[in-house]
Short mmCIF file of C-alpha atoms in Angstrom, two decimals:
data_model
loop_
_atom_site.label_atom_id
_atom_site.label_comp_id
_atom_site.label_asym_id
_atom_site.label_seq_id
_atom_site.Cartn_x
_atom_site.Cartn_y
_atom_site.Cartn_z
CA UNK T 256 -5.07 26.21 -3.22
CA UNK T 257 -2.14 24.55 -1.50
CA UNK T 258 0.25 22.40 -3.51
CA UNK T 259 1.79 19.16 -2.28
CA UNK T 260 5.22 20.79 -2.06
CA UNK T 261 3.88 23.74 -0.06
CA UNK T 262 1.97 21.47 2.29
CA UNK T 263 4.98 19.26 3.00
CA UNK T 264 7.14 22.29 3.79
CA UNK T 265 4.38 23.77 5.97
CA UNK T 266 4.32 20.56 8.05
CA UNK T 267 8.10 20.22 8.49
CA UNK T 268 7.78 21.50 12.05
CA UNK T 269 6.24 18.13 12.96
CA UNK T 270 9.74 16.63 12.59
CA UNK T 271 12.10 18.57 14.91
CA UNK T 272 15.18 16.65 13.69
CA UNK T 273 14.33 16.99 9.99
CA UNK T 274 16.60 19.04 7.77
CA UNK T 275 14.61 18.86 4.54
CA UNK T 276 15.57 15.36 3.34
CA UNK T 277 12.09 13.92 3.81
CA UNK T 278 10.61 16.87 1.92
CA UNK T 279 13.01 16.24 -0.96
CA UNK T 280 12.28 12.52 -0.87
CA UNK T 281 8.51 13.04 -1.14
CA UNK T 282 9.23 15.50 -3.94
CA UNK T 283 11.07 12.75 -5.84
CA UNK T 284 8.08 10.42 -5.44
CA UNK T 285 5.78 13.19 -6.69
CA UNK T 286 7.95 13.68 -9.78
CA UNK T 287 8.13 9.97 -10.62
CA UNK T 288 4.36 9.66 -10.15
CA UNK T 289 3.76 12.40 -12.71
CA UNK T 290 6.04 10.67 -15.22
CA UNK T 291 4.35 7.30 -14.71
CA UNK T 292 0.91 8.91 -14.91
CA UNK T 293 1.81 10.44 -18.27
CA UNK T 294 2.78 7.03 -19.67
CA UNK T 295 -0.29 5.30 -18.26
CA UNK T 296 -2.45 7.83 -20.09
CA UNK T 297 -0.79 6.74 -23.35
CA UNK T 298 -1.76 3.09 -22.85
CA UNK T 299 -3.13 1.75 -26.11
CA UNK T 300 -1.38 4.44 -28.17
CA UNK T 301 2.22 3.34 -27.70
CA UNK T 302 3.84 -0.02 -27.01
CA UNK T 303 3.73 0.06 -23.21
CA UNK T 304 0.97 -2.39 -22.37
CA UNK T 305 1.12 -6.15 -22.15
CA UNK T 306 3.49 -8.66 -20.58
CA UNK T 307 7.27 -8.72 -20.98
CA UNK T 308 7.52 -12.51 -20.82
CA UNK T 309 9.84 -12.12 -17.81
CA UNK T 310 8.90 -13.35 -14.32
CA UNK T 311 9.72 -11.49 -11.11
CA UNK T 312 11.03 -13.15 -7.95
CA UNK T 313 7.47 -14.18 -6.97
CA UNK T 314 7.03 -16.05 -10.23
CA UNK T 315 4.60 -13.49 -11.64
CA UNK T 316 4.90 -12.33 -15.24
CA UNK T 317 5.97 -8.69 -15.27
CA UNK T 318 4.05 -6.16 -17.32
CA UNK T 319 5.92 -3.62 -19.43
CA UNK T 320 4.64 -0.80 -17.25
CA UNK T 321 5.82 -2.62 -14.10
CA UNK T 322 9.39 -2.32 -15.30
CA UNK T 323 8.91 1.22 -16.62
CA UNK T 324 7.47 2.45 -13.31
CA UNK T 325 10.17 0.64 -11.35
CA UNK T 326 12.97 2.31 -13.32
CA UNK T 327 11.39 5.78 -13.12
CA UNK T 328 10.90 5.65 -9.36
CA UNK T 329 14.40 4.31 -8.80
CA UNK T 330 15.90 7.02 -11.02
CA UNK T 331 13.98 9.82 -9.31
CA UNK T 332 14.90 8.62 -5.83
CA UNK T 333 18.57 8.17 -6.70
CA UNK T 334 18.81 11.55 -8.42
CA UNK T 335 17.69 13.46 -5.33
CA UNK T 336 20.32 11.73 -3.19
CA UNK T 337 18.06 11.51 -0.13
CA UNK T 338 17.80 7.71 -0.19
CA UNK T 339 20.59 5.18 0.42
CA UNK T 340 18.65 2.25 -1.03
CA UNK T 341 15.39 0.96 -2.48
CA UNK T 342 13.58 -2.37 -2.23
CA UNK T 343 10.96 -3.05 -4.87
CA UNK T 344 8.44 -5.76 -5.59
CA UNK T 345 10.02 -5.93 -9.06
CA UNK T 346 13.59 -6.50 -7.80
CA UNK T 347 14.97 -9.79 -6.48
CA UNK T 348 17.21 -7.97 -3.99
CA UNK T 349 17.35 -4.45 -2.58
CA UNK T 350 19.21 -1.82 -4.59
CA UNK T 351 21.88 0.22 -2.80
CA UNK T 352 22.65 3.76 -4.01
CA UNK T 353 26.35 4.26 -3.37
CA UNK T 354 27.04 7.78 -4.65
CA UNK T 355 28.79 10.08 -2.16
CA UNK T 356 25.54 11.92 -1.45
CA UNK T 357 23.22 8.91 -1.30
CA UNK T 358 25.45 6.91 1.00
CA UNK T 359 25.18 9.68 3.61
CA UNK T 360 21.39 9.79 3.49
CA UNK T 361 19.30 8.39 6.30
CA UNK T 362 16.27 6.94 4.52
CA UNK T 363 15.33 3.78 2.61
CA UNK T 364 12.24 3.33 0.43
CA UNK T 365 10.22 0.17 -0.19
CA UNK T 366 7.69 0.20 -3.00
CA UNK T 367 5.28 -1.52 -5.31
CA UNK T 368 5.88 0.71 -8.34
CA UNK T 369 2.70 -0.29 -10.18
CA UNK T 370 0.08 -2.19 -8.23
CA UNK T 371 -2.61 -3.87 -10.34
CA UNK T 372 -0.66 -3.39 -13.56
CA UNK T 373 -2.49 -6.21 -15.37
CA UNK T 374 -5.55 -3.91 -15.29
CA UNK T 375 -3.84 -1.40 -17.60
CA UNK T 376 -4.84 -3.39 -20.66
CA UNK T 377 -8.52 -2.93 -19.84
CA UNK T 378 -8.31 0.70 -18.66
CA UNK T 379 -8.93 0.03 -14.95
CA UNK T 380 -7.38 2.14 -12.18
CA UNK T 381 -3.93 1.15 -10.91
CA UNK T 382 -1.53 2.66 -8.39
CA UNK T 383 1.86 3.03 -6.75
CA UNK T 384 2.52 2.18 -3.09
CA UNK T 385 5.52 3.44 -1.10
CA UNK T 386 6.92 3.14 2.39
CA UNK T 387 9.77 5.15 3.98
CA UNK T 388 11.99 4.14 6.91
CA UNK T 389 15.04 5.57 8.60
CA UNK T 390 18.02 3.31 8.00
CA UNK T 391 19.49 1.24 10.83
CA UNK T 392 23.04 1.04 9.45
CA UNK T 393 25.37 4.03 9.96
CA UNK T 394 25.20 6.89 7.48
CA UNK T 395 28.23 6.90 5.22
CA UNK T 396 28.07 3.13 4.69
CA UNK T 397 26.16 1.13 2.04
CA UNK T 398 22.60 0.09 2.83
CA UNK T 399 22.21 -3.40 4.29
CA UNK T 400 19.31 -5.87 4.36
CA UNK T 401 18.44 -5.00 7.96
CA UNK T 402 17.61 -1.45 6.86
CA UNK T 403 14.65 -2.86 4.94
CA UNK T 404 13.54 -5.65 7.29
CA UNK T 405 11.88 -3.35 9.81
CA UNK T 406 8.40 -3.74 11.31
CA UNK T 407 5.74 -1.38 10.04
CA UNK T 408 5.47 0.63 13.26
CA UNK T 409 8.90 2.12 12.42
CA UNK T 410 7.70 3.72 9.18
CA UNK T 411 8.43 7.43 8.86
CA UNK T 412 5.99 7.93 6.02
CA UNK T 413 3.86 5.89 3.63
CA UNK T 414 1.45 6.54 0.82
CA UNK T 415 0.07 5.64 -2.55
CA UNK T 416 -0.76 7.19 -5.88
CA UNK T 417 -3.99 6.14 -7.58
CA UNK T 418 -4.08 6.60 -11.35
CA UNK T 419 -7.80 6.72 -12.08
CA UNK T 420 -10.40 9.17 -13.36
CA UNK T 421 -8.17 11.66 -11.60
CA UNK T 422 -4.67 11.09 -10.25
CA UNK T 423 -4.33 11.36 -6.48
CA UNK T 424 -1.35 11.10 -4.14
CA UNK T 425 -2.31 10.14 -0.58
CA UNK T 426 0.27 10.03 2.22
CA UNK T 427 0.87 10.05 5.95
CA UNK T 428 3.84 10.94 8.10
CA UNK T 429 2.09 9.83 11.28
CA UNK T 430 0.06 13.03 11.54
CA UNK T 431 -3.13 12.15 9.70
CA UNK T 432 -3.78 11.15 6.09
CA UNK T 433 -3.85 13.77 3.37
CA UNK T 434 -4.80 13.54 -0.30
CA UNK T 435 -3.68 15.64 -3.25
CA UNK T 436 -5.28 15.65 -6.69
CA UNK T 437 -3.24 16.35 -9.82
CA UNK T 438 -4.37 19.20 -12.05
CA UNK T 439 -3.54 17.70 -15.47
CA UNK T 440 -3.38 21.10 -17.15
CA UNK T 441 -0.53 22.18 -14.86
CA UNK T 442 0.92 18.86 -13.66
CA UNK T 443 0.61 20.07 -10.08
CA UNK T 444 -0.80 18.17 -7.07
CA UNK T 445 -3.20 20.32 -5.01
CA UNK T 446 -4.54 19.55 -1.53
CA UNK T 447 -8.04 18.17 -2.02
CA UNK T 448 -8.62 15.83 0.96
CA UNK T 449 -7.08 16.96 4.25
CA UNK T 450 -7.26 14.74 7.34
CA UNK T 451 -8.95 11.82 5.62
CA UNK T 452 -10.74 9.43 7.98
CA UNK T 453 -12.48 6.11 7.44
CA UNK T 454 -15.90 5.48 9.03
CA UNK T 455 -15.84 3.05 11.96
CA UNK T 456 -18.24 0.84 10.06
CA UNK T 457 -19.12 0.35 6.41
CA UNK T 458 -21.27 -1.61 4.01
CA UNK T 459 -18.66 -2.61 1.40
CA UNK T 460 -16.54 -5.76 1.44
CA UNK T 461 -13.77 -6.32 -1.11
CA UNK T 462 -12.52 -9.84 -1.72
CA UNK T 463 -12.00 -12.19 -4.64
CA UNK T 464 -14.93 -14.51 -3.95
CA UNK T 465 -13.83 -16.79 -6.78
CA UNK T 466 -11.42 -18.33 -4.27
CA UNK T 467 -14.20 -19.03 -1.74
CA UNK T 468 -13.64 -22.78 -1.55
CA UNK T 469 -9.98 -22.21 -0.62
CA UNK T 470 -10.66 -19.70 2.18
CA UNK T 471 -10.27 -20.41 5.92
CA UNK T 472 -13.53 -21.22 7.68
CA UNK T 473 -13.50 -17.88 9.54
CA UNK T 474 -13.46 -15.96 6.25
CA UNK T 475 -16.25 -18.13 4.80
CA UNK T 476 -18.38 -17.44 7.86
CA UNK T 477 -17.72 -13.71 7.59
CA UNK T 478 -18.77 -13.66 3.93
CA UNK T 479 -22.05 -15.37 4.85
CA UNK T 480 -22.47 -12.79 7.63
CA UNK T 481 -21.99 -9.99 5.05
CA UNK T 482 -24.68 -11.52 2.83
CA UNK T 483 -27.31 -12.06 5.52
CA UNK T 484 -30.42 -9.86 5.51
CA UNK T 485 -30.48 -7.77 8.68
CA UNK T 486 -31.64 -4.16 8.16
CA UNK T 487 -30.63 -3.13 11.71
CA UNK T 488 -26.95 -3.58 10.78
CA UNK T 489 -27.34 -2.47 7.13
CA UNK T 490 -26.86 -6.00 5.85
CA UNK T 491 -26.52 -7.43 3.31
CA UNK T 492 -23.36 -5.52 2.51
CA UNK T 493 -22.26 -4.62 -1.01
CA UNK T 494 -19.47 -6.58 -2.70
CA UNK T 495 -16.99 -4.40 -4.62
CA UNK T 496 -13.69 -5.85 -5.87
CA UNK T 497 -11.54 -4.16 -8.52
CA UNK T 498 -8.45 -6.36 -8.29
CA UNK T 499 -6.15 -3.40 -7.70
CA UNK T 500 -5.28 -2.98 -4.00
CA UNK T 501 -4.80 0.78 -4.29
CA UNK T 502 -8.18 1.30 -5.95
CA UNK T 503 -10.09 -0.95 -3.55
CA UNK T 504 -8.33 0.60 -0.55
CA UNK T 505 -8.98 4.16 -1.75
CA UNK T 506 -12.72 3.55 -2.21
CA UNK T 507 -13.05 1.91 1.20
CA UNK T 508 -11.06 4.70 2.86
CA UNK T 509 -13.50 7.27 1.52
CA UNK T 510 -16.73 5.32 1.98
CA UNK T 511 -16.02 2.78 4.71
CA UNK T 512 -15.53 -0.91 4.14
CA UNK T 513 -13.12 -3.82 4.45
CA UNK T 514 -10.52 -5.25 2.10
CA UNK T 515 -9.65 -8.93 2.57
CA UNK T 516 -6.94 -11.01 0.95
CA UNK T 517 -6.73 -14.07 3.21
CA UNK T 518 -4.58 -17.15 3.14
CA UNK T 519 -5.88 -19.89 0.86
CA UNK T 520 -5.26 -23.60 0.51
CA UNK T 521 -2.91 -22.86 -2.40
CA UNK T 522 -1.28 -19.79 -0.75
CA UNK T 523 -1.19 -20.56 3.00
CA UNK T 524 0.93 -17.48 3.74
CA UNK T 525 -1.36 -15.17 1.78
CA UNK T 526 -0.50 -13.34 -1.44
CA UNK T 527 0.15 -9.69 -0.61
CA UNK T 528 3.66 -8.56 0.38
CA UNK T 529 4.17 -7.38 3.93
CA UNK T 530 6.80 -4.76 3.11
CA UNK T 531 5.60 -3.35 -0.21
CA UNK T 532 1.82 -3.44 0.23
CA UNK T 533 0.54 -4.35 3.68
CA UNK T 534 2.74 -2.23 5.95
CA UNK T 535 2.23 1.07 4.09
CA UNK T 536 -1.52 0.49 3.75
CA UNK T 537 -1.72 -0.47 7.44
CA UNK T 538 0.06 2.77 8.43
CA UNK T 539 -2.38 4.78 6.32
CA UNK T 540 -5.51 3.02 7.55
CA UNK T 541 -4.51 3.34 11.22
CA UNK T 542 -3.79 7.04 10.76
CA UNK T 543 -7.25 7.36 9.20
CA UNK T 544 -8.86 5.66 12.21
CA UNK T 545 -9.14 2.13 10.81
CA UNK T 546 -7.43 -1.17 11.47
CA UNK T 547 -5.22 -3.70 9.65
CA UNK T 548 -4.29 -7.23 10.69
CA UNK T 549 -3.43 -10.66 9.33
CA UNK T 550 -6.62 -11.96 10.94
CA UNK T 551 -4.98 -12.34 14.33
CA UNK T 552 -2.04 -9.92 14.67
CA UNK T 553 -1.65 -6.21 13.96
CA UNK T 554 0.11 -5.92 10.59
CA UNK T 555 2.60 -3.29 11.76
CA UNK T 556 3.75 -5.49 14.66
CA UNK T 557 4.87 -8.35 12.40
CA UNK T 558 8.65 -8.75 12.33
CA UNK T 559 9.67 -9.25 8.67
CA UNK T 560 12.02 -12.10 7.89
CA UNK T 561 12.56 -11.60 4.15
CA UNK T 562 12.06 -8.91 1.53
CA UNK T 563 9.23 -10.60 -0.34
CA UNK T 564 7.41 -12.05 2.66
CA UNK T 565 3.68 -12.54 2.16
CA UNK T 566 0.90 -12.27 4.75
CA UNK T 567 -2.90 -12.49 4.87
CA UNK T 568 -4.42 -9.00 4.91
CA UNK T 569 -7.60 -7.65 6.54
CA UNK T 570 -7.83 -3.87 6.33
CA UNK T 571 -10.51 -1.22 6.67
CA UNK T 572 -13.20 0.08 9.01
CA UNK T 573 -12.39 -0.89 12.61
CA UNK T 574 -15.68 -2.61 13.46
CA UNK T 575 -15.63 -4.68 10.27
CA UNK T 576 -12.04 -5.83 10.82
CA UNK T 577 -12.75 -6.70 14.45
CA UNK T 578 -15.80 -8.73 13.42
CA UNK T 579 -13.87 -10.88 10.97
CA UNK T 580 -10.98 -11.23 13.45
CA UNK T 581 -13.45 -12.63 15.98
CA UNK T 582 -14.64 -15.22 13.49
CA UNK T 583 -11.06 -16.10 12.52
CA UNK T 584 -10.18 -16.74 16.18
CA UNK T 585 -13.36 -18.69 16.85
CA UNK T 586 -13.15 -21.04 13.89
CA UNK T 587 -9.38 -21.49 13.89
CA UNK T 588 -9.70 -22.57 17.53
CA UNK T 589 -12.49 -25.02 16.59
CA UNK T 590 -10.39 -26.42 13.74
CA UNK T 591 -7.42 -26.96 16.08
CA UNK T 592 -9.64 -28.70 18.63
CA UNK T 593 -11.08 -30.94 15.90
#
């Protein structure tokens, strides 16, 4: 059995200019994930569930475990000294690490430290999402905003940890998608899913249908398409929505399907964050053979303008995403003409 650390070292040859920093960085993420996983498994036994009463920059009430996970990931990344700065969904601004070692490092990390944290209270799977870029500013200087406002196609690595019936770390460095399952008796991640790929088509669609009346016409038409009876195309499809992006994404990656979080009348720019959620998931899904867009444009081609920018998100099996994109183009064009 190959451990995560062994696998990363084995694949270092894929990065001719690497000198071990990326390996150390992924090791820091692995360590923080194990610490967070331990605390999640104590939920209900110690005072770590529930809201803090404090809102983040998006106006959302932070959960206690949001802040705990944020601090643990920041501490692990800073301690290794391979990152010059971090941007987090839980921070108003990016955090620059200015120690003598960190300031010379060439990477920045963007993360959602605990996606779906409100599900902790009811024992539903949650996750961590991370994205790694090479800095733009010169090494030896503090990190700057431009280091974080990079389009997704410049990602060096991305991944997620899903804390569920088992704990898995899934990542890509642009050479396929690989999954590692944690052995809880040893606290070690072992390779369990090498070269993960998503089917070109699927029968699962994941969307919060409670917002149906607020959806764009193209999305409404696609949902009706999913529900039509047509055995030749395996319809009607199955609706599965957990409310935790990592969990929904992970299921669809393994089984085939589409995840949709569109714009709505009340959130015209969408809800999910481009930098912390959409870009890393888009990198993963493309490496697995799928597709991710905002309904019109490839997610990883979008030029970010601010740290907490939101976008609509359509992600999953290629044929399913292309079908809904076609409906989005058709009905948005009709609405403009009207």
